[in-house]
PDB file of C-alpha atoms in Angstrom:
ATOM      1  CA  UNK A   1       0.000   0.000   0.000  1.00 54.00           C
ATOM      2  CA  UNK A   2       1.588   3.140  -0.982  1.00 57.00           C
ATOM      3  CA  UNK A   3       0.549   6.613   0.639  1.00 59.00           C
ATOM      4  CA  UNK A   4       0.906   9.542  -1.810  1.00 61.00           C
ATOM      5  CA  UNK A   5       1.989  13.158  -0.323  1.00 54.00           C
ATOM      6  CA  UNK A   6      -0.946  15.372  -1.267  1.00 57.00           C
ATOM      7  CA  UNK A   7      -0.211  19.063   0.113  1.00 57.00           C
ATOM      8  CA  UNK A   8      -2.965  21.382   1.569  1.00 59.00           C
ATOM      9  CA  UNK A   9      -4.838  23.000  -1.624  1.00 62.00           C
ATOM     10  CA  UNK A  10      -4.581  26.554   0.588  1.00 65.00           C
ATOM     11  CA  UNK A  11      -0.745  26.379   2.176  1.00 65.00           C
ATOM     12  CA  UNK A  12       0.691  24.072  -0.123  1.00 64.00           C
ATOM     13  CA  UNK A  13       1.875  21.769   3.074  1.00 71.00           C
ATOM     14  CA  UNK A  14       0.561  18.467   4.215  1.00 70.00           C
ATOM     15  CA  UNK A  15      -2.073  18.669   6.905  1.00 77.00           C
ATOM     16  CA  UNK A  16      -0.706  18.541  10.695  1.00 78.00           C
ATOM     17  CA  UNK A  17      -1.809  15.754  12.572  1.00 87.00           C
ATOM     18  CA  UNK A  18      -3.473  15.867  16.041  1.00 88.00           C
ATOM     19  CA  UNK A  19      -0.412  14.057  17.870  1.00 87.00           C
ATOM     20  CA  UNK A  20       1.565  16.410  15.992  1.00 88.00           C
ATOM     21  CA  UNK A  21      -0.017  19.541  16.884  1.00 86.00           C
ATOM     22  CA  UNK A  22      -0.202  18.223  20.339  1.00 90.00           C
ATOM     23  CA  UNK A  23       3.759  17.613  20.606  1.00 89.00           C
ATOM     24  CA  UNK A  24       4.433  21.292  18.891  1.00 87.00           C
ATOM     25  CA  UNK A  25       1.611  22.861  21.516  1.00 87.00           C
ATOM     26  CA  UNK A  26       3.833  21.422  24.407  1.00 89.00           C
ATOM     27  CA  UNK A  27       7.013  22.354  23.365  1.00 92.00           C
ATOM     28  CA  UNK A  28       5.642  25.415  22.890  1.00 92.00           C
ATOM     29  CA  UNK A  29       4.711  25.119  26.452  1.00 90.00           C
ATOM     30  CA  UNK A  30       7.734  24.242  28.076  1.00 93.00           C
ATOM     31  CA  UNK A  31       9.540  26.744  26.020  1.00 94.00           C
ATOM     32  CA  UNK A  32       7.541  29.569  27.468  1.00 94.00           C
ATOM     33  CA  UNK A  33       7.263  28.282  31.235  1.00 92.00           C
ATOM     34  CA  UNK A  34      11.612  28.128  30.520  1.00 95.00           C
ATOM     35  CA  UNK A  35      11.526  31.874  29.573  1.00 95.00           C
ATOM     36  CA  UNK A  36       9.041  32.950  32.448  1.00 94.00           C
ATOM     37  CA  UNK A  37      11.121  31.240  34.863  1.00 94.00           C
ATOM     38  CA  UNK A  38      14.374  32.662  33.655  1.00 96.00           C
ATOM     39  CA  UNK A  39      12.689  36.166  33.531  1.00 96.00           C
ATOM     40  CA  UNK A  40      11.436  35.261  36.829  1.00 96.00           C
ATOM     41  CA  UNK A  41      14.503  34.384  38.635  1.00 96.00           C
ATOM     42  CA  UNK A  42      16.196  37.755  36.746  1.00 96.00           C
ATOM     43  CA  UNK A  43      13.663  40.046  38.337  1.00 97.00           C
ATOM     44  CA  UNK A  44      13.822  38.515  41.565  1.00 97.00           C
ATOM     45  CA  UNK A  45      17.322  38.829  42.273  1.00 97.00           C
ATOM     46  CA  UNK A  46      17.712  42.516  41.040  1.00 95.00           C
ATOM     47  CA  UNK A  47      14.977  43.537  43.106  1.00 97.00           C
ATOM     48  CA  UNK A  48      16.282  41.777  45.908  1.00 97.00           C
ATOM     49  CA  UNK A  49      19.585  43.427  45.475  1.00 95.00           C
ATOM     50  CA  UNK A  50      17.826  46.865  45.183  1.00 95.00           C
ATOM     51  CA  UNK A  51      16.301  46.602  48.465  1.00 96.00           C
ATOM     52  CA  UNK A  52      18.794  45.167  50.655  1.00 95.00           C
ATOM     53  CA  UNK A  53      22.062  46.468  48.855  1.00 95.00           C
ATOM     54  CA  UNK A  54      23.346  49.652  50.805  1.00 94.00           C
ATOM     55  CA  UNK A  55      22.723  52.498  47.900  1.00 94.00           C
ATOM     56  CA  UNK A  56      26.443  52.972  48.056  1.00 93.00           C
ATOM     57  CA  UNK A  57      26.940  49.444  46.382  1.00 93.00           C
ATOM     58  CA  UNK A  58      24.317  49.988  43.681  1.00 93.00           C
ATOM     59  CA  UNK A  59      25.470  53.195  42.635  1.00 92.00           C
ATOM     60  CA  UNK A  60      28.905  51.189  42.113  1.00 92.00           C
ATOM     61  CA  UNK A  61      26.930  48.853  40.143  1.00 90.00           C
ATOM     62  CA  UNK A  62      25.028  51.354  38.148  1.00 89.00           C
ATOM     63  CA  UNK A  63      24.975  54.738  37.269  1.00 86.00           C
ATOM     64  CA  UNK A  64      20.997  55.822  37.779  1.00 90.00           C
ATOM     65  CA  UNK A  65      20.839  55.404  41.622  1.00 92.00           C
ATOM     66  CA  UNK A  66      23.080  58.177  41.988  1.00 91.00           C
ATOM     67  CA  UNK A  67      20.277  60.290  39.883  1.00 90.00           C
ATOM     68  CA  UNK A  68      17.277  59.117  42.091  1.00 92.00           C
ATOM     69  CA  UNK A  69      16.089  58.945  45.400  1.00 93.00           C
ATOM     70  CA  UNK A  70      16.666  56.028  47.775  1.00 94.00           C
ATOM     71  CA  UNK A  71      12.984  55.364  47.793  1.00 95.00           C
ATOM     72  CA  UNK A  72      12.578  55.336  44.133  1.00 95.00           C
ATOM     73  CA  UNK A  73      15.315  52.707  43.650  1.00 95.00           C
ATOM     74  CA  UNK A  74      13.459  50.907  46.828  1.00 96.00           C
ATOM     75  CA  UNK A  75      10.269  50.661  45.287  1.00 96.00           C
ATOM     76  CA  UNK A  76      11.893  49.487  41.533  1.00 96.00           C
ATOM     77  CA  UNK A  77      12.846  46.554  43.290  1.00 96.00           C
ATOM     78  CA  UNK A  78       9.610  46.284  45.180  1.00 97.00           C
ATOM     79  CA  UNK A  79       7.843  46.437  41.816  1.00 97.00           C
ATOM     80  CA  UNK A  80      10.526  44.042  40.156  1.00 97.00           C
ATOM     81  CA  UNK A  81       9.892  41.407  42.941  1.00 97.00           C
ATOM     82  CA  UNK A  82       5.899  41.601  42.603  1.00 97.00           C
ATOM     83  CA  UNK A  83       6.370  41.521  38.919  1.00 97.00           C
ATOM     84  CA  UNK A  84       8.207  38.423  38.939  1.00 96.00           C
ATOM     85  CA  UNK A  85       6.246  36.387  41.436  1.00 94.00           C
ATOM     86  CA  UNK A  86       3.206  37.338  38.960  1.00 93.00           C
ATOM     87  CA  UNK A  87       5.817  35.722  35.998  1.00 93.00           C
ATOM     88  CA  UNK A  88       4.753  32.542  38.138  1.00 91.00           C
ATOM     89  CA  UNK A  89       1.636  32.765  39.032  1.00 89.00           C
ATOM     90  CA  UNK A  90      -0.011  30.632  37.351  1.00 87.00           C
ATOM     91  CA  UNK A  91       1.440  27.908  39.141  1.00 85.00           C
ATOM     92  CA  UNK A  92       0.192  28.556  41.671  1.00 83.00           C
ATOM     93  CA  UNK A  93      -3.093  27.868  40.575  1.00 77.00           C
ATOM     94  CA  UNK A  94      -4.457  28.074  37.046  1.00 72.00           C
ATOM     95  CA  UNK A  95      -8.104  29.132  38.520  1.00 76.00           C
ATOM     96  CA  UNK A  96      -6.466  32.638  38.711  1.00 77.00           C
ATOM     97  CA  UNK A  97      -6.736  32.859  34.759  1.00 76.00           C
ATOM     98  CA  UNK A  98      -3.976  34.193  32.791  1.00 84.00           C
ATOM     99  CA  UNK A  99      -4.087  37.754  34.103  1.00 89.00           C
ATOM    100  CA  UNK A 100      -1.794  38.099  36.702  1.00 91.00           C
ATOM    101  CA  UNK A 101       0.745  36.584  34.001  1.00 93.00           C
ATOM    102  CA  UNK A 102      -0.228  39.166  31.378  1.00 94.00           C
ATOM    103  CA  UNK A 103       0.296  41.695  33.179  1.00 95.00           C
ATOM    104  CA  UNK A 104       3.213  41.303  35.158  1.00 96.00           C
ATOM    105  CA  UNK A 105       4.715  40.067  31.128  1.00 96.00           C
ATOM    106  CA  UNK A 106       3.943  43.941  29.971  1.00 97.00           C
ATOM    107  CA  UNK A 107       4.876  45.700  33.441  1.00 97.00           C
ATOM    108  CA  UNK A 108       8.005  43.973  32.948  1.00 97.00           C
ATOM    109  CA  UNK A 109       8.479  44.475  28.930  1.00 97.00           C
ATOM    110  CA  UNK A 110       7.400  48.156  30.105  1.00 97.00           C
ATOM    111  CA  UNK A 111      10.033  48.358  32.656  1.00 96.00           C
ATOM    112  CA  UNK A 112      12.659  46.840  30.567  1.00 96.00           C
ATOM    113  CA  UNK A 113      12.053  49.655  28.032  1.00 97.00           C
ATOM    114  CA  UNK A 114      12.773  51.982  29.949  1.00 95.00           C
ATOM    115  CA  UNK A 115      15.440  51.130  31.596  1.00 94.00           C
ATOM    116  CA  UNK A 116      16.878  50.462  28.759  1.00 95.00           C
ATOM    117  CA  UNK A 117      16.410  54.040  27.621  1.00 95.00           C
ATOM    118  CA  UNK A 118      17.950  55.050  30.865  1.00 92.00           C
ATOM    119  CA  UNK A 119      21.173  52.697  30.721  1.00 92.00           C
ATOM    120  CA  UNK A 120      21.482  53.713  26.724  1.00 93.00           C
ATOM    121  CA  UNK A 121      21.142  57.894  27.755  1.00 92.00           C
ATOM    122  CA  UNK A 122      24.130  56.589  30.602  1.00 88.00           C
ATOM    123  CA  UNK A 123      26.088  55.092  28.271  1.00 88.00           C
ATOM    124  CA  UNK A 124      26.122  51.811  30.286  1.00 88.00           C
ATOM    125  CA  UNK A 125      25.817  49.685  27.568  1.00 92.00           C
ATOM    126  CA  UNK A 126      25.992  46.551  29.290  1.00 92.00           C
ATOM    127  CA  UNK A 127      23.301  47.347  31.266  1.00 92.00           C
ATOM    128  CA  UNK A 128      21.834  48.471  27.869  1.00 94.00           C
ATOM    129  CA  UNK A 129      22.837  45.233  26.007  1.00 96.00           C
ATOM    130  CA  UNK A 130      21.024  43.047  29.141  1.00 95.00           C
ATOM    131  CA  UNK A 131      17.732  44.483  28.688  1.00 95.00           C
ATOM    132  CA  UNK A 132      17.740  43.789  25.349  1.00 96.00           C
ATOM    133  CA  UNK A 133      18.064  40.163  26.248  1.00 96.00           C
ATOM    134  CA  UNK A 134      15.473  40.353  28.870  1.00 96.00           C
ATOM    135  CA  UNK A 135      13.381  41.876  26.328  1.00 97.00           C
ATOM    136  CA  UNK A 136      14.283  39.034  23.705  1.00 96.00           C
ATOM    137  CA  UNK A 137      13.134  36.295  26.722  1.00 95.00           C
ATOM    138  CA  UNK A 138       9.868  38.713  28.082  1.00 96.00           C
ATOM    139  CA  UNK A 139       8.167  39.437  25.113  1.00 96.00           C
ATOM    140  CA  UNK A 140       7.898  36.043  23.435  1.00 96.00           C
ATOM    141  CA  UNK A 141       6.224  35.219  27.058  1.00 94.00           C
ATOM    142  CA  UNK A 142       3.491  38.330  26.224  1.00 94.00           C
ATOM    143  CA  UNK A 143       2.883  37.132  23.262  1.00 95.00           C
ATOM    144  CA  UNK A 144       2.761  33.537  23.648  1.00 93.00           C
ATOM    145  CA  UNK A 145       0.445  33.614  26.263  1.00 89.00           C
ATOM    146  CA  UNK A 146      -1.968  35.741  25.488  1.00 86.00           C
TER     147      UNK A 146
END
């Protein structure tokens, strides 16, 4: 018995199959849960460091908390740390819906621009060059999910 290719009349490909759509749909999955918890653990950590760092340290580290308040650079990390526990919400239960997720995704793709503007005006293009990345790993997570 011989099976002849015959492609879709509209794409010109042959059709998926359901087991194949089903293994594409979870790596799809696990690819996005890897992003959210790398963003995650990112966001976590500098917001960590921006509240319990003496101010000193940070301005060693970076430029803009020498332009700021103390409180300001306080409650970025606040903000960071809430925005990536939100990154994982939803395993914490999925009941919650995806809207914690979205959210915290776009508060952090929001952030990340504009700290990026910040490091780029400061001419700490490190800085610069790493929210690029965590703009390359946070926005496929928006848009995935949504």
């Amino acid at each position: 018995m011989s099976t002849t290719f015959t492609p879709c009349p509209t794409t010109g490909r042959a059709p998926v199959s359901a087991a194949r759509a089903r293994a594409v749909a979870g790596y799809r999955n696990l690819s996005l849960w890897t992003l959210q918890g790398w963003t995650a653990m990112f966001f976590f950590a500098a917001g960590y460091a921006k509240l319990t760092e003496p101010l000193d340290n940070l301005v060693a580290l970076m430029n803009w908390p020498a332009l700021v308040s103390e409180n300001l650079v306080r409650g970025v990390g606040i903000v960071e740390i809430v925005l990536a526990l939100g990154m994982l919400a939803p395993l914490v239960s999925w009941k919650l819906g995806r809207w914690p997720l979205l959210i915290s995704a776009a508060g952090l793709t929001a952030l990340e621009v504009v700290m990026l503007s910040v490091h780029a005006a400061g001419l700490d293009i490190g800085l610069a060059l790493t929210n690029v990345a965590l703009l390359a790993i946070t926005i496929p997570v928006l848009l995935g999910r949504r």
